[in-house]
mmCIF file of C-alpha atoms in Angstrom:
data_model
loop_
_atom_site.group_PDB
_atom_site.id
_atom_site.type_symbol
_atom_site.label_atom_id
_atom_site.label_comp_id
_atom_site.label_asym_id
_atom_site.label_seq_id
_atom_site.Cartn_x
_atom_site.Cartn_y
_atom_site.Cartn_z
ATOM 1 C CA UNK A 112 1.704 67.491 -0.613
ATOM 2 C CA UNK A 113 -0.283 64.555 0.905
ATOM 3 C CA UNK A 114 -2.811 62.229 -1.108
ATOM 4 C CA UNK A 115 -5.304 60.258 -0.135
ATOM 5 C CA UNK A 116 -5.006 56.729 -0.184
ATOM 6 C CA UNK A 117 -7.315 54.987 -2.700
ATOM 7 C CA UNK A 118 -10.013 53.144 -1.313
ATOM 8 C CA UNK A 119 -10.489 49.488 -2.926
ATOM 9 C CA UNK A 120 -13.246 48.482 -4.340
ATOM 10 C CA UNK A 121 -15.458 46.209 -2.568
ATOM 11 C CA UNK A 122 -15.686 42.586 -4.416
ATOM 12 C CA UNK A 123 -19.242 41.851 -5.323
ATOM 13 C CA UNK A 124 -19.325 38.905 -3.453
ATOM 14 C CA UNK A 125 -18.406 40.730 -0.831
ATOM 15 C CA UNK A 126 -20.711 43.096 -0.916
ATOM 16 C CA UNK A 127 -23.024 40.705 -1.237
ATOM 17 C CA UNK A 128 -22.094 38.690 1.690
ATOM 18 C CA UNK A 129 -21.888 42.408 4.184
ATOM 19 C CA UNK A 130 -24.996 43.410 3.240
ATOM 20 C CA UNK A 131 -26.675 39.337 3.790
ATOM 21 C CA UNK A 132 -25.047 40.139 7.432
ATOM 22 C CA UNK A 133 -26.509 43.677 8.052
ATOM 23 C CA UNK A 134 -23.052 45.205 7.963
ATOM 24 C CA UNK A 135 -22.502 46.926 4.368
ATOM 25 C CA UNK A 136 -22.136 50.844 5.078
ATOM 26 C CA UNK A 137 -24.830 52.009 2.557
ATOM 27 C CA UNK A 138 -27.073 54.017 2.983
ATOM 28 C CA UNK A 139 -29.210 53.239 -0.789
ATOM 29 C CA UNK A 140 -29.434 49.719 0.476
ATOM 30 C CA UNK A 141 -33.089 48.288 1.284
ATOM 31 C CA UNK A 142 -34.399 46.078 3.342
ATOM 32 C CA UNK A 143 -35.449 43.988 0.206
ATOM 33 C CA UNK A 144 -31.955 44.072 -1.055
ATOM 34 C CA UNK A 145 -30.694 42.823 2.274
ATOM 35 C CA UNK A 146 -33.160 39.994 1.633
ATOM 36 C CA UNK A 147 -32.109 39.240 -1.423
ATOM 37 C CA UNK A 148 -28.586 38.822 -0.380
ATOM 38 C CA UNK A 149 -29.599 36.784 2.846
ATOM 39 C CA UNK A 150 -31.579 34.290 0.594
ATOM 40 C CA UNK A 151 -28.610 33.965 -1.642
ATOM 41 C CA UNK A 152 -25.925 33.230 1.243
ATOM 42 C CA UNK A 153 -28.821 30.555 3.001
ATOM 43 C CA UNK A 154 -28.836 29.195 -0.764
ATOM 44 C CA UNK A 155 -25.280 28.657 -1.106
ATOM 45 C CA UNK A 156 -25.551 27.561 2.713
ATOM 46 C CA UNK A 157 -27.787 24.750 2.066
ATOM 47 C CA UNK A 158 -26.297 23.452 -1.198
ATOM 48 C CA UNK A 159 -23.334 22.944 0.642
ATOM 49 C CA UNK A 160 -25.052 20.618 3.169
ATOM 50 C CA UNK A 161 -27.171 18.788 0.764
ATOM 51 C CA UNK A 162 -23.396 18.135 -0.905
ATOM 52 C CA UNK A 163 -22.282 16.584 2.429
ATOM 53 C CA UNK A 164 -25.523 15.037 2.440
ATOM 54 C CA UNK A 165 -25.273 13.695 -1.081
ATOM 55 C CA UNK A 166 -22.086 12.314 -0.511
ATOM 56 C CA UNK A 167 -22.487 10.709 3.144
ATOM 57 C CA UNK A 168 -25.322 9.065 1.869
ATOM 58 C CA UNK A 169 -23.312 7.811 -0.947
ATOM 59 C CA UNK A 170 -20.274 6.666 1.322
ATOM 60 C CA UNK A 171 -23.084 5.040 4.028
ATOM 61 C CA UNK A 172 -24.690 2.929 1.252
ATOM 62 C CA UNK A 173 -21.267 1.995 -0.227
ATOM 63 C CA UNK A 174 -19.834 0.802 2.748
ATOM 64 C CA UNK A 175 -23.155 -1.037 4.420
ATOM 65 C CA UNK A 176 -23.714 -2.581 0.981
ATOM 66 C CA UNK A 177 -19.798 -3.781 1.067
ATOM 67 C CA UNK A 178 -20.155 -5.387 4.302
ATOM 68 C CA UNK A 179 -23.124 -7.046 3.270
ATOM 69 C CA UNK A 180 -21.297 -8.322 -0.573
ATOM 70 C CA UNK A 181 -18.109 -9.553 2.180
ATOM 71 C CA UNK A 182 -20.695 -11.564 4.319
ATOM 72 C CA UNK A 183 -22.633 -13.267 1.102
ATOM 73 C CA UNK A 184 -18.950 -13.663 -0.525
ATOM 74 C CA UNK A 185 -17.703 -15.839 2.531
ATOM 75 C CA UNK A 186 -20.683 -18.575 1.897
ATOM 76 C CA UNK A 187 -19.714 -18.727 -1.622
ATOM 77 C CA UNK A 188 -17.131 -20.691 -3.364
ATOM 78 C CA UNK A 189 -15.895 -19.652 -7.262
ATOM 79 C CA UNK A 190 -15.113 -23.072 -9.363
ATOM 80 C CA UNK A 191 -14.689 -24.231 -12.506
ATOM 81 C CA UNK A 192 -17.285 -26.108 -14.467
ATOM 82 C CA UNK A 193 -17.306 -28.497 -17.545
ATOM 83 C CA UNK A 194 -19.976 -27.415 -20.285
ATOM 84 C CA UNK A 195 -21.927 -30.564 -21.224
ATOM 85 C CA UNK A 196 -23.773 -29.080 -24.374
ATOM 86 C CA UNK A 197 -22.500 -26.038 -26.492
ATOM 87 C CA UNK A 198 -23.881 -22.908 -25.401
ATOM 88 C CA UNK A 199 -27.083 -21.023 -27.120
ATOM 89 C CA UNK A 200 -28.340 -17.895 -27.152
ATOM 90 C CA UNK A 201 -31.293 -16.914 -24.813
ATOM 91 C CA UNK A 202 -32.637 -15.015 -27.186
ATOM 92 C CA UNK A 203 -32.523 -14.036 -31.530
ATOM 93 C CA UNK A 204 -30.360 -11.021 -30.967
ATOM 94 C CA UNK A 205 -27.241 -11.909 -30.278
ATOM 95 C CA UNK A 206 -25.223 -8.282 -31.393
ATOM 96 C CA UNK A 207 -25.833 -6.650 -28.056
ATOM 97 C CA UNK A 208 -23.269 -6.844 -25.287
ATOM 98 C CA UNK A 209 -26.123 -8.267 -23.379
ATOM 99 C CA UNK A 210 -26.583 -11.122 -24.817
ATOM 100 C CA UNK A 211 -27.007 -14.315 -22.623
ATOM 101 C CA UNK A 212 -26.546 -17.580 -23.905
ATOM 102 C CA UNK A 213 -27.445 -21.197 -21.661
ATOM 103 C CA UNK A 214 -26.028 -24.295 -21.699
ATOM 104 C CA UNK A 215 -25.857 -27.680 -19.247
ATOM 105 C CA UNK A 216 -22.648 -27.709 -16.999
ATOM 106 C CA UNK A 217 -21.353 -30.115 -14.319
ATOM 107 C CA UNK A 218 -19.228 -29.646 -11.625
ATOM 108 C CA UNK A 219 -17.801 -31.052 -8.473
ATOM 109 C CA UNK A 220 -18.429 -29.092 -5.062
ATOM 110 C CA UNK A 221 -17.913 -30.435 -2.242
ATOM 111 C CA UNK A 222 -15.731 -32.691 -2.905
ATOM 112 C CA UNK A 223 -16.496 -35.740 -4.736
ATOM 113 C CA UNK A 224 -20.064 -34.768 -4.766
ATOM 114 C CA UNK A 225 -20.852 -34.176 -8.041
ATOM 115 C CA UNK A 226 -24.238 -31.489 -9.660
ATOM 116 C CA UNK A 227 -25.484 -30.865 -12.920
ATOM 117 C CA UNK A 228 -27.438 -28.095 -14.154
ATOM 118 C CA UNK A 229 -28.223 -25.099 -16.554
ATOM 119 C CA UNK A 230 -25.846 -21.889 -16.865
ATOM 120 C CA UNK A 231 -25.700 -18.892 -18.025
ATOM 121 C CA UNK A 232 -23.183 -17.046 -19.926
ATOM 122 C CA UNK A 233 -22.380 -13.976 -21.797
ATOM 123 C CA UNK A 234 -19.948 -15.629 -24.791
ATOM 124 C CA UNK A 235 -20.641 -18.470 -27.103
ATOM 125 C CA UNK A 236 -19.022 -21.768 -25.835
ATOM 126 C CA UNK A 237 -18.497 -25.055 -26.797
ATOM 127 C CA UNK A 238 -19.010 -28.206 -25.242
ATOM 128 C CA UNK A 239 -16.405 -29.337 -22.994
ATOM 129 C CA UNK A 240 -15.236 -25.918 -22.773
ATOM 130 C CA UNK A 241 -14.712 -24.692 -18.968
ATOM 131 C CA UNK A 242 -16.563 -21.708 -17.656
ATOM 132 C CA UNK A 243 -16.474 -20.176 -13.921
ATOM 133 C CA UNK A 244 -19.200 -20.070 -11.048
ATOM 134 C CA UNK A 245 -20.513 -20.007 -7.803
ATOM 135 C CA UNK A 246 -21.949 -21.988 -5.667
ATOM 136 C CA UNK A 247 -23.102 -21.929 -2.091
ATOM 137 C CA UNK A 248 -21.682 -24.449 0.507
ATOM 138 C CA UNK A 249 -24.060 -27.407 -0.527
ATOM 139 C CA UNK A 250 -22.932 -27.084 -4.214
ATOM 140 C CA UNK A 251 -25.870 -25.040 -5.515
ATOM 141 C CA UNK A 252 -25.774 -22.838 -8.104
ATOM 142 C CA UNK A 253 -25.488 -18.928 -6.664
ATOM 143 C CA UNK A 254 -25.654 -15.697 -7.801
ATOM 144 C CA UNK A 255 -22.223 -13.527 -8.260
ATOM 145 C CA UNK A 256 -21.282 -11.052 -5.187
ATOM 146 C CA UNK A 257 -21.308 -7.613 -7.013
ATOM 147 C CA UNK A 258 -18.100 -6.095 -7.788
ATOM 148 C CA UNK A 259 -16.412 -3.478 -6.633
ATOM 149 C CA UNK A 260 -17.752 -0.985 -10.022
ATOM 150 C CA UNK A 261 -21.616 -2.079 -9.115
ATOM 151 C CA UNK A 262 -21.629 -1.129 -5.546
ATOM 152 C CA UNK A 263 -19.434 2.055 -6.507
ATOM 153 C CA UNK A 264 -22.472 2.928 -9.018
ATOM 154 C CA UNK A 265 -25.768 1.897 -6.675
ATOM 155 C CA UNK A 266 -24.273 4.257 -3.939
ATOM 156 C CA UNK A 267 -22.839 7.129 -6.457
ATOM 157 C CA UNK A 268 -26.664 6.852 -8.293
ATOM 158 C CA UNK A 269 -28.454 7.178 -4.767
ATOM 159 C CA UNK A 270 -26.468 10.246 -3.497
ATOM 160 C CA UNK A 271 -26.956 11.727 -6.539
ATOM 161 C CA UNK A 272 -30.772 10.919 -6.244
ATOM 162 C CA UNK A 273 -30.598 12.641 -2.719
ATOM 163 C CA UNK A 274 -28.548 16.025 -3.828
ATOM 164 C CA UNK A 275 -31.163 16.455 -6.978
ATOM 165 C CA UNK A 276 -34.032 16.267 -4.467
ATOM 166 C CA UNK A 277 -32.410 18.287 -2.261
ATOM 167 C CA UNK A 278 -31.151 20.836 -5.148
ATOM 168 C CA UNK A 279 -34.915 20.792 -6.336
ATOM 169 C CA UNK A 280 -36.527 21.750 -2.537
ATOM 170 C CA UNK A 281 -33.965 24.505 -2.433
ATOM 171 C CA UNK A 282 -34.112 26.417 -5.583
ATOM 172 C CA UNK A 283 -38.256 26.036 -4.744
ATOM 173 C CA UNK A 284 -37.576 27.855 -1.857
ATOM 174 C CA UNK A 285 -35.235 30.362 -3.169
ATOM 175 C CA UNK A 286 -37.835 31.271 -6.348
ATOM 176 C CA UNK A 287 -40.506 31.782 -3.803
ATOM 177 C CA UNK A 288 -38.199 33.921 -1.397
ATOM 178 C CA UNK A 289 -37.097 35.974 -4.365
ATOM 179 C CA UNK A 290 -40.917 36.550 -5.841
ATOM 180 C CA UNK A 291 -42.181 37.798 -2.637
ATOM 181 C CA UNK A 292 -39.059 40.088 -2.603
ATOM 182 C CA UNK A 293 -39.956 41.553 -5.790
ATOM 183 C CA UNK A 294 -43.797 41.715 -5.184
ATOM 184 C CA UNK A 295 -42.607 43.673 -1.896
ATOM 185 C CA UNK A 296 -39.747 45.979 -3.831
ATOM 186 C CA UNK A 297 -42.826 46.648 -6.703
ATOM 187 C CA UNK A 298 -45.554 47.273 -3.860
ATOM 188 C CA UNK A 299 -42.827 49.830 -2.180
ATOM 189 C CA UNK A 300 -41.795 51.460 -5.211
ATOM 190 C CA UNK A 301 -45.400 52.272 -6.328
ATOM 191 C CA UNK A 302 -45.912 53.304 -3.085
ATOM 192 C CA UNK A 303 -43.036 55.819 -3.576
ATOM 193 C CA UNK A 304 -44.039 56.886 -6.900
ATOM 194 C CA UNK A 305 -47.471 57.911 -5.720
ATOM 195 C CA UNK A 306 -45.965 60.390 -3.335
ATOM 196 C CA UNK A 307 -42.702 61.643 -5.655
ATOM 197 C CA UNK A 308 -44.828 61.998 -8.778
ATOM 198 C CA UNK A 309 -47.109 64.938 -7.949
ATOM 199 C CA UNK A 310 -43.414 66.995 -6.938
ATOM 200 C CA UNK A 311 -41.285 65.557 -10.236
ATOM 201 C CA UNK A 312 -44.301 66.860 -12.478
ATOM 202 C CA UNK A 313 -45.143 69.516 -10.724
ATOM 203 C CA UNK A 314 -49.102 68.939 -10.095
ATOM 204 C CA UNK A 315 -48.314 69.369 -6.407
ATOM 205 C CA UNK A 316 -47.420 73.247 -7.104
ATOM 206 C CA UNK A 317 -50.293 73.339 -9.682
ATOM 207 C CA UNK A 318 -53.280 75.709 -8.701
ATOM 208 C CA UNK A 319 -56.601 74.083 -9.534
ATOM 209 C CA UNK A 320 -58.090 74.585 -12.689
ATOM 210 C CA UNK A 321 -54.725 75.796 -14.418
ATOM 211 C CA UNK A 322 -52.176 73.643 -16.292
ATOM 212 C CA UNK A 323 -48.777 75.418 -15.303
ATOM 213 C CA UNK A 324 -46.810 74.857 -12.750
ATOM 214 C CA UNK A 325 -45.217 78.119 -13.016
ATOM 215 C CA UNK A 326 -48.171 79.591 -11.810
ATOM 216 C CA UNK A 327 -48.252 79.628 -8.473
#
């Protein structure tokens, strides 16, 4: 005695993706349901590429923005400096880790050539207390290259800033690509109705002017 084999069940994804190609062997499938599936795939299509997006963008800006930190780095020297006058806060609150506090500093850069001038810090210090800086080639008072942590956030926050756009554009598109599928499936199924209806109530075998279908 022979037996069929059993046929496996089709995934849903699967299914899914067969019918979004025109290839699913059923004969209950619509054309609406094949666009269904289609806008699904093209959805999961385009969120991949607005990943890759996302995250070239973030690698681009990371590494131009690197480059850029090296080149400013190489013009600036880090020293040590000699707090003249202990260091005050900038401002009353001084419980935040943001507090700033200011105080006058000297230092020597080049060499022998001596500068004096106002500093910023984040800690309370005393006078004659040492604190690091930079300064430019002349001796002048710079601004910090960023580290390593700020230019990994800048370019992590800006491809995230391009996949949410992107994320937003495409789930517009799919909600209007899925609406005018189901104003389509409704228009097709009243459609349907209105021909079916007389024959599942039996009006259509009705003769005029008498209630029973029977009667024919």
């Amino acid at each position: 005695m022979t037996s069929n084999p059993r046929t496996r069940p089709t995934r849903p994804w699967r299914r899914s993706l067969l019918r979004a190609l025109g290839t699913e062997r059923n004969e209950l499938a619509r054309p609406e349901d094949r666009g269904r599936s289609r806008a699904w795939l093209l959805t999961a299509v385009a969120t991949g590429l607005a990943l890759l997006l996302g995250g070239t963008a973030a690698w681009s800006d990371f590494d131009s923005a690197e480059h850029r930190a090296a080149a400013a780095a190489s013009r600036l020297h880090h020293l040590e400096a000699v707090l003249l006058t202990p260091a005050r806060p900038t401002t009353d609150d001084t419980t935040t880790l943001a507090a700033k506090y200011r105080a006058t500093a000297t230092w020597t850069y080049p060499v022998e050539q001596s500068h004096t001038g106002t500093v910023e810090i984040n800690h309370r210090a005393n006078a004659n207390s040492t604190i690091g800086l930079w300064v430019g080639d002349t001796g002048q008072l710079a601004t910090a290259p960023p580290s390593t942590a700020d230019l990994v956030s800048d370019a992590v926050s800006l491809g995230l800033s391009l996949l949410g756009c992107l994320l937003v554009l495409i789930a517009g598109g799919l909600g209007l690509r899925l609406s005018s599928l189901n104003r389509r499936t409704g228009a097709a199924w009243q459609h349907a109705w209105a021909e079916t209806e007389p024959l599942w109530s039996g009006r259509a075998t009705q003769r005029p002017g008498t209630g029973d279908p029977r009667l024919g």
